[in-house]
Amino acid sequence: MFYHMCLDHRILLHPQYFGPRLIDIVKKKLFTEVEGSCTGEHGFVVAVTTIDHIGNGIVDQGQGSVNFPVKYKAIVFRPFKGEVVDAIVREVNKVGIFCEVGPLTCFISRHSIPADMVFNPDMECYQNQDEGVVIQKEDEIRLKIIGTRVDANDIFAVGSLMDDFLGLIS
């Protein structure tokens, strides 16, 4: 789920930023470019913890900009199949439930919701027969990730509520 990893990134700086505060500008640009981003290989970068090394810049011959290789450590969020996570419901419809686990979007199909829970179109929620459990927008639920799809810049998950201790968190 959360990992502390060593990562690499290249910072491209225009010549107008060259001067006595160059290193501070490189650090600031690293934080703004990397934090909150997602790579399919590593996952979502939550926070940069340390900057280990800022390499010598390499001048881009065509523009005069400089590429600085940076090695840093960051906390990353990478979901895996079989993980149990807490999520916030963002949308409920007859097809299923869309929810968010931090930056991760997760879909729970109606086939992965227990059979005793049915969709109520009037309230836009899933509720069980005795109406004791109601899952609606903005509720907190616990789900199990049954699959992930990794794109170049995003990760999507498919979840299930069909296991013990999964569902609405009261």
Coordinates of C-alpha atoms in Angstrom, one line a residue:
M1 CA 0.0 0.0 0.0
F2 CA 2.4 2.7 1.2
Y3 CA 6.1 2.4 0.4
H4 CA 9.2 4.6 0.9
M5 CA 11.1 4.5 -2.4
C6 CA 14.2 5.9 -4.0
L7 CA 13.1 7.6 -7.3
D8 CA 14.7 9.7 -10.1
H9 CA 13.3 12.7 -11.9
R10 CA 14.7 15.3 -14.3
I11 CA 14.0 19.0 -13.7
L12 CA 14.1 21.3 -16.8
L13 CA 14.9 24.9 -16.0
H14 CA 14.9 27.9 -18.2
P15 CA 18.0 30.2 -18.0
Q16 CA 16.0 33.0 -16.3
Y17 CA 16.2 30.9 -13.1
F18 CA 20.0 30.6 -13.0
G19 CA 21.5 32.5 -10.1
P20 CA 22.4 32.2 -6.4
R21 CA 19.0 30.5 -5.6
L22 CA 19.3 27.8 -8.3
I23 CA 19.3 24.8 -5.9
D24 CA 16.3 26.1 -4.0
I25 CA 14.4 26.6 -7.3
V26 CA 15.3 23.0 -8.4
K27 CA 14.0 21.7 -5.1
K28 CA 10.8 23.7 -5.2
K29 CA 10.1 22.6 -8.8
L30 CA 10.7 18.9 -7.8
F31 CA 8.1 19.2 -5.1
T32 CA 5.5 20.8 -7.4
E33 CA 6.1 18.4 -10.3
V34 CA 6.3 15.2 -8.4
E35 CA 4.0 15.4 -5.3
G36 CA 0.5 14.3 -6.3
S37 CA 1.6 12.8 -9.6
C38 CA 1.2 9.1 -10.6
T39 CA 3.4 6.8 -12.5
G40 CA 2.2 3.4 -13.5
E41 CA 5.4 1.8 -12.4
H42 CA 5.6 3.2 -8.8
G43 CA 2.1 4.5 -8.0
F44 CA 0.9 7.8 -6.6
V45 CA 3.6 10.0 -5.1
V46 CA 2.2 11.2 -1.8
A47 CA 5.2 13.2 -0.4
V48 CA 8.9 13.8 -1.1
T49 CA 10.7 13.0 2.1
T50 CA 14.4 13.7 1.2
I51 CA 16.4 14.9 -1.8
D52 CA 19.5 12.8 -1.9
H53 CA 21.4 14.3 -4.9
I54 CA 21.0 17.0 -7.5
G55 CA 23.3 16.2 -10.4
N56 CA 25.1 18.6 -12.7
G57 CA 22.8 20.2 -15.2
I58 CA 23.0 19.2 -18.9
V59 CA 22.4 22.1 -21.3
D60 CA 19.8 21.5 -24.0
Q61 CA 21.6 22.8 -27.1
G62 CA 18.4 24.0 -28.9
Q63 CA 16.9 26.1 -26.2
G64 CA 19.5 26.9 -23.6
S65 CA 17.4 25.2 -20.8
V66 CA 19.2 22.9 -18.4
N67 CA 18.2 19.3 -17.3
F68 CA 19.0 18.5 -13.7
P69 CA 18.9 14.8 -12.7
V70 CA 17.5 14.5 -9.2
K71 CA 17.5 11.5 -6.9
Y72 CA 15.0 11.6 -4.0
K73 CA 13.1 9.5 -1.6
A74 CA 9.3 9.6 -1.5
I75 CA 6.3 7.9 0.1
V76 CA 4.2 6.3 -2.7
F77 CA 0.8 4.7 -2.6
R78 CA 0.5 1.6 -4.7
P79 CA -2.6 -0.6 -4.4
F80 CA -2.4 -4.3 -5.0
K81 CA -5.0 -7.1 -5.7
G82 CA -6.3 -8.6 -2.4
E83 CA -5.8 -5.5 -0.3
V84 CA -8.5 -4.3 2.0
V85 CA -8.9 -0.5 2.1
D86 CA -11.3 2.1 3.3
A87 CA -13.0 4.3 0.8
I88 CA -15.4 7.2 0.4
V89 CA -18.4 6.7 -1.8
R90 CA -18.6 9.3 -4.6
E91 CA -21.4 7.9 -6.8
V92 CA -24.1 5.3 -6.5
N93 CA -26.2 4.0 -9.4
K94 CA -27.8 0.8 -10.6
V95 CA -24.5 -0.4 -12.2
G96 CA -22.6 -0.2 -8.9
I97 CA -20.7 2.1 -6.6
F98 CA -17.8 4.5 -7.5
C99 CA -15.6 5.4 -4.6
E100 CA -12.2 7.0 -3.9
V101 CA -9.3 5.6 -1.9
G102 CA -7.3 8.7 -1.6
P103 CA -6.2 9.5 -5.2
L104 CA -7.3 6.0 -6.4
T105 CA -10.7 5.7 -8.1
C106 CA -12.4 2.3 -7.5
F107 CA -15.5 0.8 -9.0
I108 CA -17.6 -1.9 -7.2
S109 CA -20.0 -3.7 -9.6
R110 CA -23.5 -4.6 -8.5
H111 CA -22.4 -8.2 -8.9
S112 CA -19.7 -7.7 -6.3
I113 CA -22.2 -6.3 -3.8
P114 CA -24.0 -8.8 -1.5
A115 CA -27.2 -10.2 -2.9
D116 CA -29.3 -8.9 0.0
M117 CA -28.4 -5.3 -0.9
V118 CA -30.5 -3.8 -3.7
F119 CA -30.4 -0.5 -5.5
N120 CA -33.0 2.0 -4.4
P121 CA -33.4 4.6 -7.3
D122 CA -35.4 7.0 -5.1
M123 CA -32.7 7.5 -2.6
E124 CA -29.8 6.6 -4.9
C125 CA -28.4 4.0 -2.5
Y126 CA -27.9 0.3 -1.9
Q127 CA -29.8 -1.0 1.1
N128 CA -30.4 -4.4 2.5
Q129 CA -33.9 -5.9 2.8
D130 CA -34.6 -4.7 6.4
E131 CA -33.1 -1.2 5.6
G132 CA -30.6 -1.5 8.4
V133 CA -27.6 -1.0 6.2
V134 CA -27.7 1.8 3.6
I135 CA -24.7 2.7 1.4
Q136 CA -25.1 6.1 -0.2
K137 CA -22.9 9.0 -1.4
E138 CA -20.3 10.3 1.0
D139 CA -20.4 7.1 3.2
E140 CA -17.2 5.4 4.3
I141 CA -17.0 1.8 3.2
R142 CA -14.4 -1.0 3.5
L143 CA -13.7 -2.9 0.3
K144 CA -11.4 -5.5 -1.1
I145 CA -9.4 -4.7 -4.2
I146 CA -10.0 -7.5 -6.7
G147 CA -8.2 -6.0 -9.7
T148 CA -6.2 -3.0 -10.8
R149 CA -5.5 -1.4 -14.2
V150 CA -2.4 0.6 -14.6
D151 CA -2.1 3.4 -17.3
A152 CA 0.9 5.6 -17.9
N153 CA -0.3 8.3 -15.6
D154 CA -3.1 6.7 -13.5
I155 CA -4.2 3.6 -11.6
F156 CA -7.8 2.4 -11.5
A157 CA -9.2 -0.4 -9.3
V158 CA -12.2 -2.8 -9.1
G159 CA -13.4 -3.7 -5.7
S160 CA -15.8 -6.1 -3.9
L161 CA -17.9 -6.1 -0.8
M162 CA -18.4 -9.9 -0.9
D163 CA -16.3 -10.9 2.1
D164 CA -16.5 -10.8 5.9
F165 CA -16.2 -7.4 7.6
L166 CA -16.5 -5.5 4.3
G167 CA -19.2 -2.8 3.6
L168 CA -20.4 0.2 5.5
I169 CA -18.1 1.5 8.3
S170 CA -20.3 2.6 11.2

